[in-house]
Every structure is written in structure tokens, then in C-alpha cells.
Amino acid sequence: MGGRQVAAGLLGASVLALLLAPTGLPDDYSWNAHTLSEAAAQGVPGAWVARVGLALLGAGVLVLAGWADRWGPGGRVLHGLFGGCLVASAVLPTRSWVKTAAFDPTLDTLHSIAATVMGFAFAFGVVTVAVAQRRRRALDVASVAASVLLPLGMMVVPELAGLLQRAMFGTAYLWFGSELVSRPPESPP
């Protein structure tokens, strides 16, 4: 099985896990208000499903970055960083939305750092790949815009933070999916 198939399988499995994750969470979890990170939060029953989903997405992107020669070294490194930070965000869970729940502040801080680096790595990675490919695609522009504007929207309208973050992740899935289907098979380095 080649890198394309492995990456596609990991991305598909991550979508399934992240869609199923909220079904095993406490009833007060809200798709609209609570983020995917909160679905994977410390001390939350069933959070392991969201953690697996985030880790699978990160692993899929790492595999994709490993064989996407046409991204150029900068694009491969930036998207590799994105994938690594996704795995880290799964391993280092954030604080629960339940304000009274016990949590480890170090894990919460490390999660926030990984998530922040992840966002920058994705945006700069998309731009770097577009430059390396000498292309102008609406999906590239939309992906960068989503990675900048949707987090701002999450701060301005926190009651929709979960929905906005899902839209942001959806854009990333579309971008990586388009990269999977639009590229001819390439040999690993």
C-alpha cells in the first residue's frame, strides 16, 4: 500500500472518529459551543475517541507530507509540523469545559501551544505549497482565510466556537483531500 492510500485511510478514519466522538460525551457537550479539543479534554468520559481522531488526522498529514515531493521542502516541513502538532494536541489534552473539573494546567498550556503552532503551520504551509506549485486556487485562499478568520470568530462569538472550529477543520480536510486526489503518485524520499 502506497503513501496516498495510507494517508487517505488515516484521514478517513479521523473523520469518522471525530464525527462519532460527541456521541459518547456527557450530555452537556455542545457541537456549537464546544471545540474538538474540548471533546478530547482532560477528565472527560469518552474523550479518547476525539483524541484518536485528532491523532489519526495528524498521522495522515505526516504521511502525506512524507511523499508530497511537489510541495517543496518548505511545504513538507510546515505540513509535517502541522501533523506533529495535531498528534501533540491529542496527547496533551486541554482543560474540560466543566469549570469545576480537575485539570493539569501544564497539559492545558502545552495543548494551547501545539494548537497555536498548528494553525500557523497550516496557513504558512498552504501558502508555501501554492508558491511551490505556482498556482492560484480558490481552495488555497479559502483555507488560509479560514485558518485566520475562523479562530478570530471563535473569540468573538464563543457560543459558536465549536461550529466555527469544525468549519476550519473541514476546510483543512478539503485541502488535504484535494492534494491527495490531484497529485500523481510520487515515490517517497
XYZ file of C-alpha atoms in Angstrom:
189
model
C 0.000 0.000 0.000
C 1.370 3.390 -1.000
C 1.582 6.656 0.900
C -1.512 8.014 -0.849
C -3.669 5.107 0.324
C -2.280 5.167 3.867
C -2.838 8.935 4.141
C -6.378 8.615 2.723
C -7.192 5.810 5.160
C -5.893 7.760 8.147
C -7.762 10.927 7.114
C -10.979 8.952 6.567
C -10.665 7.179 9.905
C -10.064 10.513 11.631
C -13.243 11.998 10.113
C -15.223 9.016 11.377
C -13.732 9.208 14.880
C -14.320 12.970 15.159
C -17.913 12.629 13.934
C -18.592 9.837 16.436
C -16.749 11.433 19.377
C -19.595 13.659 20.636
C -21.982 10.696 20.845
C -20.022 9.273 23.793
C -19.543 12.550 25.656
C -21.600 13.911 28.560
C -24.970 15.405 27.600
C -23.859 18.983 28.268
C -21.299 18.825 25.427
C -22.480 21.110 22.598
C -21.361 20.789 18.952
C -21.989 24.519 18.566
C -20.169 25.851 21.611
C -17.522 23.208 22.396
C -14.473 22.554 20.258
C -12.944 19.279 19.136
C -10.213 19.890 21.695
C -12.882 20.021 24.385
C -14.280 16.729 23.066
C -10.792 15.342 23.798
C -10.374 17.225 27.082
C -8.856 16.073 30.362
C -11.110 14.016 32.605
C -13.979 13.783 30.108
C -15.559 10.338 29.806
C -15.270 9.142 26.204
C -12.679 11.784 25.244
C -10.383 9.063 23.934
C -12.424 8.865 20.704
C -11.738 12.532 19.859
C -8.088 12.084 20.853
C -7.800 9.159 18.457
C -9.490 11.241 15.733
C -7.070 14.131 16.186
C -4.071 11.780 16.280
C -5.230 9.980 13.129
C -5.594 13.293 11.297
C -2.088 14.281 12.378
C -0.676 10.916 11.322
C -2.426 11.158 7.950
C -0.938 14.588 7.310
C 2.515 13.349 8.368
C 2.265 10.504 5.844
C 1.052 12.904 3.161
C 3.911 15.321 3.892
C 6.329 12.401 3.622
C 5.522 11.667 -0.012
C 4.329 15.020 -1.386
C 7.584 15.934 -3.143
C 5.870 18.638 -5.186
C 5.122 20.619 -2.032
C 8.792 21.514 -1.875
C 10.847 21.214 1.299
C 9.168 24.200 2.993
C 5.647 22.907 2.374
C 6.583 19.430 3.542
C 8.173 20.738 6.733
C 5.294 23.088 7.544
C 2.616 20.469 6.958
C 4.746 17.943 8.853
C 4.791 20.424 11.726
C 1.004 20.762 11.420
C 0.614 16.972 11.605
C 3.028 16.656 14.519
C 1.224 19.395 16.438
C -2.094 17.642 15.827
C -0.701 14.465 17.358
C 0.678 16.530 20.246
C -2.707 18.191 20.781
C -4.253 14.736 21.087
C -1.611 13.557 23.561
C -1.680 16.810 25.565
C -5.388 17.340 26.288
C -6.891 20.709 27.074
C -8.943 21.656 30.097
C -12.548 20.446 30.163
C -15.437 22.827 29.513
C -16.659 21.913 33.013
C -15.073 24.726 35.019
C -15.057 22.753 38.287
C -13.350 19.675 36.808
C -9.798 18.981 37.928
C -7.155 19.502 35.264
C -3.406 19.663 34.774
C -2.539 23.260 33.804
C 0.751 22.184 32.204
C -1.033 19.849 29.787
C -3.570 22.584 29.042
C -0.810 25.114 28.286
C 1.131 22.662 26.119
C -2.068 21.849 24.232
C -2.647 25.556 23.578
C 0.902 26.000 22.306
C 0.598 22.975 19.999
C -2.764 24.197 18.674
C -1.409 27.689 18.008
C 1.681 26.413 16.187
C -0.572 24.030 14.269
C -2.705 26.898 12.949
C 0.277 28.931 11.786
C 1.934 25.867 10.240
C -1.196 25.083 8.228
C -1.657 28.631 6.907
C 2.006 29.095 6.005
C 2.130 25.540 4.637
C -0.748 26.185 2.245
C 0.873 29.415 1.039
C 4.257 27.690 0.654
C 2.736 24.845 -1.386
C 0.827 27.308 -3.591
C 4.052 29.212 -4.254
C 5.997 25.993 -4.917
C 3.271 24.890 -7.351
C 2.975 28.354 -8.911
C -0.765 28.073 -8.630
C -3.690 30.229 -7.635
C -6.559 28.133 -6.320
C -9.699 29.310 -4.606
C -9.330 26.439 -2.110
C -5.859 27.662 -1.115
C -7.196 31.169 -0.493
C -10.247 29.840 1.368
C -8.065 27.575 3.521
C -5.740 30.382 4.565
C -8.692 32.715 5.173
C -10.452 30.050 7.271
C -7.322 29.433 9.350
C -7.115 33.145 10.169
C -10.739 34.336 10.306
C -12.470 31.387 11.975
C -10.260 31.421 15.112
C -10.986 35.148 15.401
C -14.681 34.350 15.077
C -14.331 31.768 17.837
C -13.091 34.508 20.163
C -15.782 36.988 19.136
C -18.687 34.510 19.226
C -17.641 31.856 21.774
C -21.087 30.253 21.777
C -20.315 29.147 18.198
C -16.656 28.224 18.787
C -17.267 24.517 18.201
C -19.137 25.065 14.965
C -16.542 27.527 13.669
C -13.668 25.213 14.570
C -15.389 22.326 12.788
C -15.697 24.540 9.694
C -11.973 25.299 9.969
C -11.099 21.604 10.264
C -13.494 20.844 7.406
C -11.583 23.269 5.210
C -8.310 21.566 6.167
C -9.788 18.149 5.321
C -10.898 19.513 1.929
C -7.464 20.959 1.273
C -5.583 17.770 2.178
C -8.160 15.655 0.344
C -7.725 17.752 -2.789
C -3.979 17.290 -2.510
C -4.469 13.530 -2.312
C -6.642 13.291 -5.414
C -4.939 15.931 -7.550
C -1.421 14.571 -7.376
C 0.061 11.691 -9.279
C 1.683 9.041 -7.104
C 5.135 10.107 -6.014
C 7.878 7.964 -4.650
C 8.860 8.514 -1.022
C 12.179 10.252 -0.377
